[in-house]
Short mmCIF file of C-alpha atoms in Angstrom, two decimals:
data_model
loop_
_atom_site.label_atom_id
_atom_site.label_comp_id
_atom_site.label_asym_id
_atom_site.label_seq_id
_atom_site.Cartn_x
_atom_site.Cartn_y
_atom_site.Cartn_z
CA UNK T 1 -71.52 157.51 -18.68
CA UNK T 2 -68.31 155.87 -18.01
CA UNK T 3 -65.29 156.91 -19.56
CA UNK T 4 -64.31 153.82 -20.24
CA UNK T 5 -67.48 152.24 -21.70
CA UNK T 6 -65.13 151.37 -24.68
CA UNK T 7 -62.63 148.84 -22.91
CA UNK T 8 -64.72 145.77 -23.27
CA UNK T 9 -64.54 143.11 -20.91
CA UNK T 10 -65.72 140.16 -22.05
CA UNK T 11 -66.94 137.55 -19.64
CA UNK T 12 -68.78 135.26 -22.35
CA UNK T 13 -66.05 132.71 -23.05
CA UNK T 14 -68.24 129.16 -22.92
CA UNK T 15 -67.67 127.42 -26.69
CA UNK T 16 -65.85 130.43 -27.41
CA UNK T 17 -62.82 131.93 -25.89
CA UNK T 18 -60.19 134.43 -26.89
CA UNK T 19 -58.10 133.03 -28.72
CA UNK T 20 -54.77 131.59 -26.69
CA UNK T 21 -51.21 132.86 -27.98
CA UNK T 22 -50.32 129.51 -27.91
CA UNK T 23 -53.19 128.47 -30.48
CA UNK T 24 -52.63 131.91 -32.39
CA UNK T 25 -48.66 130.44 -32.83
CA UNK T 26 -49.67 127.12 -33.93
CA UNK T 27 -52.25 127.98 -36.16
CA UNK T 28 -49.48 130.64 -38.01
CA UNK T 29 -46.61 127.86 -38.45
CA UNK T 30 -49.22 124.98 -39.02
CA UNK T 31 -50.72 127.22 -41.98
CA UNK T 32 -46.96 127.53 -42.99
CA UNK T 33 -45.64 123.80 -42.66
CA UNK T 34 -48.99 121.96 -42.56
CA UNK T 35 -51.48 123.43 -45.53
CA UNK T 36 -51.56 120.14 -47.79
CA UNK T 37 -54.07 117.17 -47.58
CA UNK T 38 -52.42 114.76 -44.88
CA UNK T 39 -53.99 112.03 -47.49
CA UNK T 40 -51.94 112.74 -50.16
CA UNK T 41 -48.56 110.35 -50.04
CA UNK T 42 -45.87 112.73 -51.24
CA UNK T 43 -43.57 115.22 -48.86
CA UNK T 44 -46.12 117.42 -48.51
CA UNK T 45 -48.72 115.84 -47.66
CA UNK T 46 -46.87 113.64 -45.53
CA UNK T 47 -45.66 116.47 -44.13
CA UNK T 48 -49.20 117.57 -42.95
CA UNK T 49 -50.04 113.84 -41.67
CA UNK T 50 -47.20 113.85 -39.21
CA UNK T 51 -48.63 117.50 -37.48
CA UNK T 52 -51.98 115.75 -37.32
CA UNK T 53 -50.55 112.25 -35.87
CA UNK T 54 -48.93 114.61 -33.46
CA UNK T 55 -51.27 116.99 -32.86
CA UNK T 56 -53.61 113.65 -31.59
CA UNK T 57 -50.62 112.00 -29.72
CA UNK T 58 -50.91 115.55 -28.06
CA UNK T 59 -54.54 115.59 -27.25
CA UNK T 60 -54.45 112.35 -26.32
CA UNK T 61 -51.73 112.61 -23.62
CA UNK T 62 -53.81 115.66 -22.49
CA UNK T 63 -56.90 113.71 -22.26
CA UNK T 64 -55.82 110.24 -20.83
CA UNK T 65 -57.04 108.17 -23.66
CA UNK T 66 -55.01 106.42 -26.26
CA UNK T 67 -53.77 108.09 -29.64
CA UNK T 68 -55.44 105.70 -31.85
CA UNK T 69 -58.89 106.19 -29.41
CA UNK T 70 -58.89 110.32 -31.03
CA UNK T 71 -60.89 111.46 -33.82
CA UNK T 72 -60.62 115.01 -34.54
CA UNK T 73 -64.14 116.01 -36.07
CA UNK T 74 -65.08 119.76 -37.21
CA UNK T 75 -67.27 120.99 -34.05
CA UNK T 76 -68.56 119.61 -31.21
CA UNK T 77 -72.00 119.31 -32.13
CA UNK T 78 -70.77 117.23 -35.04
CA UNK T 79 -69.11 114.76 -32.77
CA UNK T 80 -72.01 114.78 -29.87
CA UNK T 81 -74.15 113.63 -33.12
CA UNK T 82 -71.92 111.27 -34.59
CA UNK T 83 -70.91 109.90 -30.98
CA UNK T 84 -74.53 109.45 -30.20
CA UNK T 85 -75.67 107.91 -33.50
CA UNK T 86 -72.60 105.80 -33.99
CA UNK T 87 -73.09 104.21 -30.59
CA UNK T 88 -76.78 103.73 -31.22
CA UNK T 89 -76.39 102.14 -34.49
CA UNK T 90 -73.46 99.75 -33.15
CA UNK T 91 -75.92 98.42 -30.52
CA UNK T 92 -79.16 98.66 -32.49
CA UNK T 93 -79.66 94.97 -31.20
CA UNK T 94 -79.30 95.34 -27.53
CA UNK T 95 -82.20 98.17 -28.14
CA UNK T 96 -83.31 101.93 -28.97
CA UNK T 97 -83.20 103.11 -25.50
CA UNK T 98 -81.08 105.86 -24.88
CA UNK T 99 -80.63 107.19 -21.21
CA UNK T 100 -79.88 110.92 -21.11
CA UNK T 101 -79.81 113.97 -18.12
CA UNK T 102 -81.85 116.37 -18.72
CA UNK T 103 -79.09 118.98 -18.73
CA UNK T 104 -77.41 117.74 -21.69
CA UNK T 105 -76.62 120.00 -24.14
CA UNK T 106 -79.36 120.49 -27.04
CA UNK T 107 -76.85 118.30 -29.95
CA UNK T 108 -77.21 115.28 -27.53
CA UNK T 109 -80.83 115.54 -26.93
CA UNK T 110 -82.00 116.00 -30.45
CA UNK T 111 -79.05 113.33 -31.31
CA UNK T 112 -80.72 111.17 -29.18
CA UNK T 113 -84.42 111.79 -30.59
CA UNK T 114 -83.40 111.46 -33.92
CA UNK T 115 -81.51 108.00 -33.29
CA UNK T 116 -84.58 106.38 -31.43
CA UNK T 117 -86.83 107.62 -33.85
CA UNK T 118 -84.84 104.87 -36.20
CA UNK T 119 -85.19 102.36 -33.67
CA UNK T 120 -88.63 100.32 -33.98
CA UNK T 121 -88.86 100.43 -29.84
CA UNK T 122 -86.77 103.31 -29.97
CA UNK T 123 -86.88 106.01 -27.10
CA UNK T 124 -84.97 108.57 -25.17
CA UNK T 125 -85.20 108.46 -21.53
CA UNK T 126 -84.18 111.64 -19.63
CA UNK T 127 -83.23 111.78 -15.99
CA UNK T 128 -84.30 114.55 -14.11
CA UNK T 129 -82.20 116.70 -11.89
CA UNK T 130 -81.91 118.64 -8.62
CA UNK T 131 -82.31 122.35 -7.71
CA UNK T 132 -78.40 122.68 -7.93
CA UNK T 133 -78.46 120.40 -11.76
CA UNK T 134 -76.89 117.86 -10.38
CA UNK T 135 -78.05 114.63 -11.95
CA UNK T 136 -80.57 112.20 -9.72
CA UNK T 137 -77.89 109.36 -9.45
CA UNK T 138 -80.13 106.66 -8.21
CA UNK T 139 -82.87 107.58 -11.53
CA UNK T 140 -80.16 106.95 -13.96
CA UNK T 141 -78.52 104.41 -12.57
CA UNK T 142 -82.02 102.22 -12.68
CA UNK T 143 -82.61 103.87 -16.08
CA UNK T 144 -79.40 102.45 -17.29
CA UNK T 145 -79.86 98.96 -15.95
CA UNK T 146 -83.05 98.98 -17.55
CA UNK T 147 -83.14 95.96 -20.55
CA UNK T 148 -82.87 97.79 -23.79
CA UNK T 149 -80.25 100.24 -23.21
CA UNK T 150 -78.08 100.99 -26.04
CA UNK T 151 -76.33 104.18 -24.68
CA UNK T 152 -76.40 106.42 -21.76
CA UNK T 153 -75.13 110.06 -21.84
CA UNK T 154 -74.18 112.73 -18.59
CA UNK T 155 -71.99 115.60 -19.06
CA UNK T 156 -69.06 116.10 -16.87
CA UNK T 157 -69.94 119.33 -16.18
CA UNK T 158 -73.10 121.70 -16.82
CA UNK T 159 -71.60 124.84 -19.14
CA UNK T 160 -74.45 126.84 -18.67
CA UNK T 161 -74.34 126.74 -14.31
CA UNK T 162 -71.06 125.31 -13.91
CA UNK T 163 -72.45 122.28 -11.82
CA UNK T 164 -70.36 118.67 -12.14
CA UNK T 165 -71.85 115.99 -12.34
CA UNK T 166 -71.24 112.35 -10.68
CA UNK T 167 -69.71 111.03 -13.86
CA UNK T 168 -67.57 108.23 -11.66
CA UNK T 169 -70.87 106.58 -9.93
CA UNK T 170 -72.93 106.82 -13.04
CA UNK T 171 -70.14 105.16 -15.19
CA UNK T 172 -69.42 102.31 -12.35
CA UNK T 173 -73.27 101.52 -12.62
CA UNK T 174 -73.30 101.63 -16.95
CA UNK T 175 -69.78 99.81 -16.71
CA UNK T 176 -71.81 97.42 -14.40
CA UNK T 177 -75.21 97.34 -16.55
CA UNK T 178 -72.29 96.76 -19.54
CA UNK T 179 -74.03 100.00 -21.33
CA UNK T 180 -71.30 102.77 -22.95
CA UNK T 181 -71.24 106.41 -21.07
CA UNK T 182 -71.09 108.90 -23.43
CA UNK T 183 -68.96 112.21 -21.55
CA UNK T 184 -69.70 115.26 -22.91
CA UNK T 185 -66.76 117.42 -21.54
CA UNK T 186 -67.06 120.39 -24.00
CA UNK T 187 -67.24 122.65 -21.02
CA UNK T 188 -64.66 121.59 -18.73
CA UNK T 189 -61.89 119.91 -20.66
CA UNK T 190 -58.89 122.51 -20.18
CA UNK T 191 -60.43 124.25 -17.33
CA UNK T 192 -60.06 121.01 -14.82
CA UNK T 193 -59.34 117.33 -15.85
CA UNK T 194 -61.23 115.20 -17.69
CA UNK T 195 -61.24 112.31 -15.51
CA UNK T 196 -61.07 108.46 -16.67
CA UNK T 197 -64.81 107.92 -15.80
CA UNK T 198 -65.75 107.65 -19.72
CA UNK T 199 -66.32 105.01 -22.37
CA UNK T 200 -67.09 108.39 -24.96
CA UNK T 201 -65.63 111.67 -24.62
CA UNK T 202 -66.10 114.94 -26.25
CA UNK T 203 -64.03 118.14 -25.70
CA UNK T 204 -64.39 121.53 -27.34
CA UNK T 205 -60.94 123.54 -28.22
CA UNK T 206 -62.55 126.91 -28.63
CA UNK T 207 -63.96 126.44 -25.38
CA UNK T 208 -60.49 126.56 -23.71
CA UNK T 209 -58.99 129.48 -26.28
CA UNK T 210 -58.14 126.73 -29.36
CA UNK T 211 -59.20 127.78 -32.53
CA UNK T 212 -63.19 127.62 -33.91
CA UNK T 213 -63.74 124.43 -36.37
CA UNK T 214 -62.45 121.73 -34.94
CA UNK T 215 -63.34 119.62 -31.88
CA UNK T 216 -62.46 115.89 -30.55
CA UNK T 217 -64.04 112.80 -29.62
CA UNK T 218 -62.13 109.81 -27.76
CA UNK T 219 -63.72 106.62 -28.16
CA UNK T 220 -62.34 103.68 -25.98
CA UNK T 221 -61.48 100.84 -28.46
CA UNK T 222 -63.90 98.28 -25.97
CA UNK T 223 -67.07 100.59 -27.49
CA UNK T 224 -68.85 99.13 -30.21
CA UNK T 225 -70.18 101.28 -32.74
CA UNK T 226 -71.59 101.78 -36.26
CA UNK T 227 -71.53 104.47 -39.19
CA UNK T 228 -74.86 105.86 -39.29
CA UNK T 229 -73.30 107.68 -42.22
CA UNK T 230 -71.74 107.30 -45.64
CA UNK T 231 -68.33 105.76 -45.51
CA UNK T 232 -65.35 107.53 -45.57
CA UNK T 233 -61.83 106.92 -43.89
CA UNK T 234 -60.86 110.35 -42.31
CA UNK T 235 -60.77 109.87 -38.63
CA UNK T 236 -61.08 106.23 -38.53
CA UNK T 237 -64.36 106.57 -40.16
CA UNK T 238 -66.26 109.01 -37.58
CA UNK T 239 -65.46 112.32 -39.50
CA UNK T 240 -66.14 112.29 -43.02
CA UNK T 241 -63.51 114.43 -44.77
CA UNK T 242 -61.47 114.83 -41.97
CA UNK T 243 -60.46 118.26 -40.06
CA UNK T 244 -58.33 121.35 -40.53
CA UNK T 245 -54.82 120.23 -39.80
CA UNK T 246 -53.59 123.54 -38.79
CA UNK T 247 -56.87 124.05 -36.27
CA UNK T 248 -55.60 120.29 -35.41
CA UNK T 249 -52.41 120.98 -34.15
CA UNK T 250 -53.85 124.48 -33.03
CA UNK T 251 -55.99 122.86 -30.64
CA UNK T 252 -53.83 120.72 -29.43
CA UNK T 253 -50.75 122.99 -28.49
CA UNK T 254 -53.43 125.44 -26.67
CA UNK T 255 -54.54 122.64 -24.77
CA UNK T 256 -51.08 121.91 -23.82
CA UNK T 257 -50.17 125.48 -23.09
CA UNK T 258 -53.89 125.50 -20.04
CA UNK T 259 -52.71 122.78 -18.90
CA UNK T 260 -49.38 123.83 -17.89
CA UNK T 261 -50.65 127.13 -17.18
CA UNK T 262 -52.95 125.59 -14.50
CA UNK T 263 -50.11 123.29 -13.34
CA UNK T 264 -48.03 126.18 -12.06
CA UNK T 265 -50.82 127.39 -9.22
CA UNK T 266 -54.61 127.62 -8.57
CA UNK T 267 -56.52 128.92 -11.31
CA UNK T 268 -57.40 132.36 -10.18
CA UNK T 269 -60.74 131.95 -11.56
CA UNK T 270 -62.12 130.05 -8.86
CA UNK T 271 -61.68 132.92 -6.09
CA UNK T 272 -63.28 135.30 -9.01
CA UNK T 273 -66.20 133.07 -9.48
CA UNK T 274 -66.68 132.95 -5.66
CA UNK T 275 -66.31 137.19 -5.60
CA UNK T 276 -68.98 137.39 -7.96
CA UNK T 277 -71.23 134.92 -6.35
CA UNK T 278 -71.45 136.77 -2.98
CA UNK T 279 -71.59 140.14 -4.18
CA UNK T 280 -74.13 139.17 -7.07
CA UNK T 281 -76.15 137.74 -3.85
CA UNK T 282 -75.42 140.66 -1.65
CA UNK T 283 -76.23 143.78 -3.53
CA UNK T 284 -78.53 142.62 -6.52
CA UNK T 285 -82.34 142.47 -4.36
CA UNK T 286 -84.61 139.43 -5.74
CA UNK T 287 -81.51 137.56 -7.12
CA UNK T 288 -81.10 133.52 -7.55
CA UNK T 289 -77.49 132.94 -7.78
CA UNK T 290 -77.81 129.08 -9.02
CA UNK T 291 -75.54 126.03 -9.62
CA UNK T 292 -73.47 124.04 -7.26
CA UNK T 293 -71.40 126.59 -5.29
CA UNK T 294 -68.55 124.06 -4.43
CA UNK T 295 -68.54 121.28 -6.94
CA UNK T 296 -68.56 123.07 -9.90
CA UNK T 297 -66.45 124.41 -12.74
CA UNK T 298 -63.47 127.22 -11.50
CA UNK T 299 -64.84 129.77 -14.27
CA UNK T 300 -69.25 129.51 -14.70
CA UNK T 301 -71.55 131.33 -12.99
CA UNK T 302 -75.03 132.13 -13.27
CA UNK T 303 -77.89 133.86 -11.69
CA UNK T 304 -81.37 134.71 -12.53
CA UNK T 305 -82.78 139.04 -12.17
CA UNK T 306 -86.57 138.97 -10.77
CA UNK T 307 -88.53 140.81 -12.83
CA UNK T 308 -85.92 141.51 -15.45
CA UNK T 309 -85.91 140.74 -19.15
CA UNK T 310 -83.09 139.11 -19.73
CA UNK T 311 -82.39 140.96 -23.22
CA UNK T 312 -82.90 144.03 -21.43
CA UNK T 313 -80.10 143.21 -19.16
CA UNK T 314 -77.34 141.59 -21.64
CA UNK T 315 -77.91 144.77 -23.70
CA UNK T 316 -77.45 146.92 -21.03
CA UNK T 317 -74.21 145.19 -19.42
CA UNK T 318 -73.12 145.43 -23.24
CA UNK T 319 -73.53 148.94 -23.19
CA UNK T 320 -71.48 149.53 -19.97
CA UNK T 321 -68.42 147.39 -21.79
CA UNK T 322 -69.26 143.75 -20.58
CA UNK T 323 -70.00 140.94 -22.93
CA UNK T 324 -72.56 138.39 -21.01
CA UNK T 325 -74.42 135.37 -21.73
CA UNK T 326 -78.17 134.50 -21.14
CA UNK T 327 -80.46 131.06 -20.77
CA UNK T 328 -83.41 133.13 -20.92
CA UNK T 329 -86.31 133.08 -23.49
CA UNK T 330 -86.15 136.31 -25.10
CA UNK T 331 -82.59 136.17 -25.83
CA UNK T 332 -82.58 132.75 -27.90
CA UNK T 333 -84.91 132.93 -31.29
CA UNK T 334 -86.82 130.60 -29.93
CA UNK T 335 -89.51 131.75 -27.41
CA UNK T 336 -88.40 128.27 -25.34
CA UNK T 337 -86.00 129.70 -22.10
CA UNK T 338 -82.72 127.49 -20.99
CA UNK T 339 -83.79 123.46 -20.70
CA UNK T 340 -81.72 124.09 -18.03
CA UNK T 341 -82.48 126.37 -15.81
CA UNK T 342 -86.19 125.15 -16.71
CA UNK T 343 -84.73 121.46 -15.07
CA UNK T 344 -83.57 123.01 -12.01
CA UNK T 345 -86.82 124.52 -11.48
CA UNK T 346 -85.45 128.36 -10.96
CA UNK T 347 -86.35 131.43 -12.66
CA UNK T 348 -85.61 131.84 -16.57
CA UNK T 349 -85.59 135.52 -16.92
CA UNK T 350 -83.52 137.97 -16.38
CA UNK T 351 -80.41 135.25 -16.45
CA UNK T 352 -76.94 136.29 -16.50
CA UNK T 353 -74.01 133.85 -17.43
CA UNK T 354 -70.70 134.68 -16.73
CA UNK T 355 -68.01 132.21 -18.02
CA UNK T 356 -64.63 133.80 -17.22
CA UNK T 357 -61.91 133.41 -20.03
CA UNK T 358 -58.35 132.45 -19.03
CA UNK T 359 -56.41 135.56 -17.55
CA UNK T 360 -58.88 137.34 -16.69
CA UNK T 361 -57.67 139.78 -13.97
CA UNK T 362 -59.31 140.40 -10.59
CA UNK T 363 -60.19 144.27 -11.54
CA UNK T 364 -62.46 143.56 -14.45
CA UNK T 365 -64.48 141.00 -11.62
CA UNK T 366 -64.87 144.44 -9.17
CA UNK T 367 -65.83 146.60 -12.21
CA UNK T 368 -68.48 144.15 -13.19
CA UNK T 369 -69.57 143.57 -9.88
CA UNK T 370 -69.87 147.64 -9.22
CA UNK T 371 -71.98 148.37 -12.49
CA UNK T 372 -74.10 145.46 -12.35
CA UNK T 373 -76.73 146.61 -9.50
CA UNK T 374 -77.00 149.78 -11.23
CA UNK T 375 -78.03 147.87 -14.97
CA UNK T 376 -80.35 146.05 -12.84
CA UNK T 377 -82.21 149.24 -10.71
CA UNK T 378 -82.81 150.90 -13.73
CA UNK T 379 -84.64 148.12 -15.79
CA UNK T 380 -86.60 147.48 -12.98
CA UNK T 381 -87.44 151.21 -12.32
CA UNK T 382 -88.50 151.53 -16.40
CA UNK T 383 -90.71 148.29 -15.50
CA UNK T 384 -92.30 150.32 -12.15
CA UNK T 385 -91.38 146.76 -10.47
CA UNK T 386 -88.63 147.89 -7.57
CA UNK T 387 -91.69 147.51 -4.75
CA UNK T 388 -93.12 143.88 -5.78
CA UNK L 1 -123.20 138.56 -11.76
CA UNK L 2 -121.79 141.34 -12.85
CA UNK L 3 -118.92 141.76 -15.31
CA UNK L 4 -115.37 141.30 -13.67
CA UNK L 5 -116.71 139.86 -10.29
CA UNK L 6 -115.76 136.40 -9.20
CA UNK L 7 -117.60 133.93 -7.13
CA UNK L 8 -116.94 135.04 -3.22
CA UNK L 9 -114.58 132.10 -2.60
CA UNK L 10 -113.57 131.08 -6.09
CA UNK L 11 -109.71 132.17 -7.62
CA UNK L 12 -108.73 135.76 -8.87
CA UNK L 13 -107.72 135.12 -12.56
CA UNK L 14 -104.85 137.02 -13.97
CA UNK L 15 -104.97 136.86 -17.71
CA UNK L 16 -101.30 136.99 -19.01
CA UNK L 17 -102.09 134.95 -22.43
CA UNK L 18 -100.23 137.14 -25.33
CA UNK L 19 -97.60 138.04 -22.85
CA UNK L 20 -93.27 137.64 -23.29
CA UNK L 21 -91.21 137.05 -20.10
CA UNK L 22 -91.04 138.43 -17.47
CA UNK L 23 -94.41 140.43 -17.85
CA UNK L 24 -96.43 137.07 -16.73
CA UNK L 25 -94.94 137.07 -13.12
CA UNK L 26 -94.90 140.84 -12.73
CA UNK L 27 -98.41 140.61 -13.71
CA UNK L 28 -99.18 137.89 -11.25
CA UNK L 29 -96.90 139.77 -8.46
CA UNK L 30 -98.78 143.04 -9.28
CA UNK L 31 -102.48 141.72 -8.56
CA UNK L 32 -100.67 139.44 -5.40
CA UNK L 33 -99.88 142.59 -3.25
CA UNK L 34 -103.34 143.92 -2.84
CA UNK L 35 -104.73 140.36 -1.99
CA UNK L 36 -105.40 138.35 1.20
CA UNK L 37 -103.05 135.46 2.78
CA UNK L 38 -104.07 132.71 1.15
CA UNK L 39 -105.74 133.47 -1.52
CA UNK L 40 -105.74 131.73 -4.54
CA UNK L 41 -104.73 132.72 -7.91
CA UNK L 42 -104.72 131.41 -10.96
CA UNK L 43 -102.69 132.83 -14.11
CA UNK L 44 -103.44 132.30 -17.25
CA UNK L 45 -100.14 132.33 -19.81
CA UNK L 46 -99.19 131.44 -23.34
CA UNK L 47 -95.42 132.50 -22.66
CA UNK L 48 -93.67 129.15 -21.88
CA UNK L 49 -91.50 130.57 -19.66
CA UNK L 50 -94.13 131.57 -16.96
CA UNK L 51 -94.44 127.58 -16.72
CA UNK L 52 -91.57 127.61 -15.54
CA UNK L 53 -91.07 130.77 -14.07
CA UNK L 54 -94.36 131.28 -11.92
CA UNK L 55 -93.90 128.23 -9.24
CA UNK L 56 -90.31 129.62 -9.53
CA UNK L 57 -91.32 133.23 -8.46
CA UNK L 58 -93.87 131.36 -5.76
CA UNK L 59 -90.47 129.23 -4.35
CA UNK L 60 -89.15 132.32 -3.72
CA UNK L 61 -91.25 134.08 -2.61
CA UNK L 62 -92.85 131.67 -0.02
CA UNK L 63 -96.14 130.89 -1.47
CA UNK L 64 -97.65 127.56 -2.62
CA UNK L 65 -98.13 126.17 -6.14
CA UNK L 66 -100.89 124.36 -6.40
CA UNK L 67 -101.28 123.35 -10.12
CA UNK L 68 -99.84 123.53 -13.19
CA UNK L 69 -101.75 122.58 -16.02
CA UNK L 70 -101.91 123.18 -19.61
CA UNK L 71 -105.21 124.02 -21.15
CA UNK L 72 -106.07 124.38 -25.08
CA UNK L 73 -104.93 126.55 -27.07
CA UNK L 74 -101.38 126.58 -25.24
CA UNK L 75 -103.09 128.24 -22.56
CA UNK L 76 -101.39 127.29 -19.07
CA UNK L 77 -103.26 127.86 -15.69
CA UNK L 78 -100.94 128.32 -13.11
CA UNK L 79 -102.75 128.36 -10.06
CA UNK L 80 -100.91 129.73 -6.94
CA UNK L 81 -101.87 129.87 -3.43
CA UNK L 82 -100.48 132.97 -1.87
CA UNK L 83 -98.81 132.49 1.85
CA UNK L 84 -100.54 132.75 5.06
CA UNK L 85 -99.73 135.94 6.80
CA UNK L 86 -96.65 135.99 8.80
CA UNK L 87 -97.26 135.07 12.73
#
């Protein structure tokens, strides 16, 4: 064995990152200055209110939107649902026709079932995608200009392959078809910039090293929209009972710190992701290395094992010290492998997702990439399946 | 006809129903070595990953897939047709 099995590496960071110093800080003095209900109208509670009014002036400086366009919900699943059912129920009389890629992450697709199934003509249209997951451009855009079209929704970029996706042409053709584009940027907001080619955008603190329970959703103030839930006036109505105002302010200051982190050179995680790539492809036999090598996220990648059960292989990376993720069947609880990888049309088993946290240093990407044709020999040589 | 045997020109069957990734495609890769160019093969599979993971495995391996349907029972029949041999 190793001797150093117990230094963990941990190479799993997609919706959850280390926690940044910078949000660790914040989250400390916030808790200190920042504890009482920002609703409340004496000193302390006013107190809290002007963190969170900064906190959003923050995120919204770091996003390109407006301060008054932020809502700070408490996840990003809660404010893909909201964002999709608010939108829906503001243009219930345009239609029930919501246009969707078929790599969308699972809160937008069952959002989007769930509001057409409240629609009398109500129905979710998904747009298929190419070997790479890149969206078919010309399918949505003729699914978007479609009558009936009450909201169309493409990620910026895929979190589980690290593909982007043509957010500007899709958005001229909804801005053109007059239909609202609903960004989900959970997986690349902090890593590269969000881009102006939204009408709806969600990001994901924890995703960048903010802290868990909090997330944010920038509406332009030209989308109409509707509650499709009880009212209540926290977050101009999208977030009933408002957020955290320490994770708030948290989120914000860590999204300040990556940002002028990645202002001062290349993200190193680009070259690593490219190091991986070729020597996943060069010493792992029967491998599919997947997801747009160029236009793509600086800090995803995945590839697929032939032959190998993809539980068998994220225990035994775990074993060796390195925290992985998998898309494949029998490592979800439900027997249903990646909607993603199933899209793209490559293998679902034996998949390996790396998504590189901030700082992490070029010796940990050798180490992984020396132990990881080992892991892989030996389940294939307890499965008898190194000759097929 | 006896038990096992298949009509001369008709597909070899590989029953994977009841089996969990990635057994179906070994399975399938397993009975694929010993057979002719060409051949035809159809696997059987409850697993919904072998849906996706058989024409995947064919892709990449350089052999055609020429249906994919799914039966009763959630029963898919996969049917493959195995490459020509190499020139």
């Amino acid at each position: 064995m190793p001797a150093d099995a117990s230094q963990r590496t941990y190479l799993d960071a997609g919706g959850r990152a280390p926690l940044h110093p910078t949000a660790r800080a914040a989250l400390e003095a916030a808790t200190a200055e920042g504890w009482a209900d920002p609703r409340r109208l004496h000193t302390e509670g006013r107190r809290a209110r002007l963190l969170l009014d900064g906190a959003r002036e923050s995120i919204a400086a770091g996003l390109g939107a407006r301060t008054e366009e932020i809502a700070f919900a408490p996840s990003l699943t809660l404010a893909l649902h909201h964002a999709v059912l608010g939108v829906a129920a503001g243009r219930r009389r345009i239609g029930g026709t919501i246009v969707a890629s078929g790599v969308e992450r699972a809160a937008i697709l069952q959002a989007a079932r769930f509001a057409a199934d409240s629609h009398p003509g109500g129905r979710v249209e998904t747009v298929g995608v190419d070997a790479l997951g890149r969206v078919d451009t010309p399918a949505m855009t003729a699914a978007l200009a479609a009558p009936g079209v009450a909201l169309a929704a493409l990620q910026h970029a895929n979190g589980e392959v690290g593909t982007l996706q043509p957010v500007a042409e899709v958005h001229d053709a909804a801005r053109v078809a007059g239909v609202p584009l609903l960004v989900d940027a959970g997986a690349s907001v902090g890593h590269i910039d969000a881009g102006a080619a939204w009408d709806v955008l969600a990001a994901d603190p924890p995703d960048w090293g903010g802290p868990d329970g909090v997330a944010v959703l920038a509406v332009r103030s030209r989308v109409r929209w509707a509650r499709a839930w009880p009212e209540d006036e926290s977050e101009g109505g999208w977030f009933p009972g408002g957020v955290s105002v320490p994770a708030a302010l948290a989120a914000a200051a860590s999204l300040a710190a990556v940002r002028r982190e990645r202002s001062a050179g290349r993200d190193p995680r680009w070259a690593q992701v490219d190091r991986i790539r070729a020597r996943v492809a060069a010493d792992v036999p029967d491998v599919q290395v997947v997801g747009d090598p160029v236009a793509r996220l600086p800090h995803v990648l995945t590839f697929s094992c032939l032959y190998v059960d993809g539980e068998a292989i994220v225990g035994g990376l775990d074993r060796r010290g390195f925290a992985v993720g998998s898309g494949s069947a029998c490592t979800s609880s439900t027997l249903e492998p990646s909607h993603v990888l199933a899209a793209m049309g490559v293998l679902t088993h034996g998949n390996v997702r790396v998504v590189l946290p901030p700082g992490t240093d070029d010796g940990a990407i050798d180490r992984f990439c020396s132990v990881l044709p080992a892991v892989v020999a030996e389940i294939r040589g307890a499965l008898g399946v190194a000759d097929l | 006809m006896t038990a096992g045997s298949a009509p001369a020109d008709g597909p070899v069957v590989v029953d994977a129903r009841g089996l969990r990734c990635p057994l179906p495609v070994i399975a399938l890769a397993r009975r694929a070595r010993d057979l002719p160019p060409g051949a035809v093969v159809v696997v059987l599979a409850t697993d919904p990953a072998a849906r996706h993971d058989v024409p995947a495995w064919a892709r990449m391996r350089g052999h055609g897939v020429a249906r994919i349907e799914e039966g009763p029972a959630g029963v898919w029949h996969l049917t493959v047709r195995l490459a020509a041999a190499p020139a």
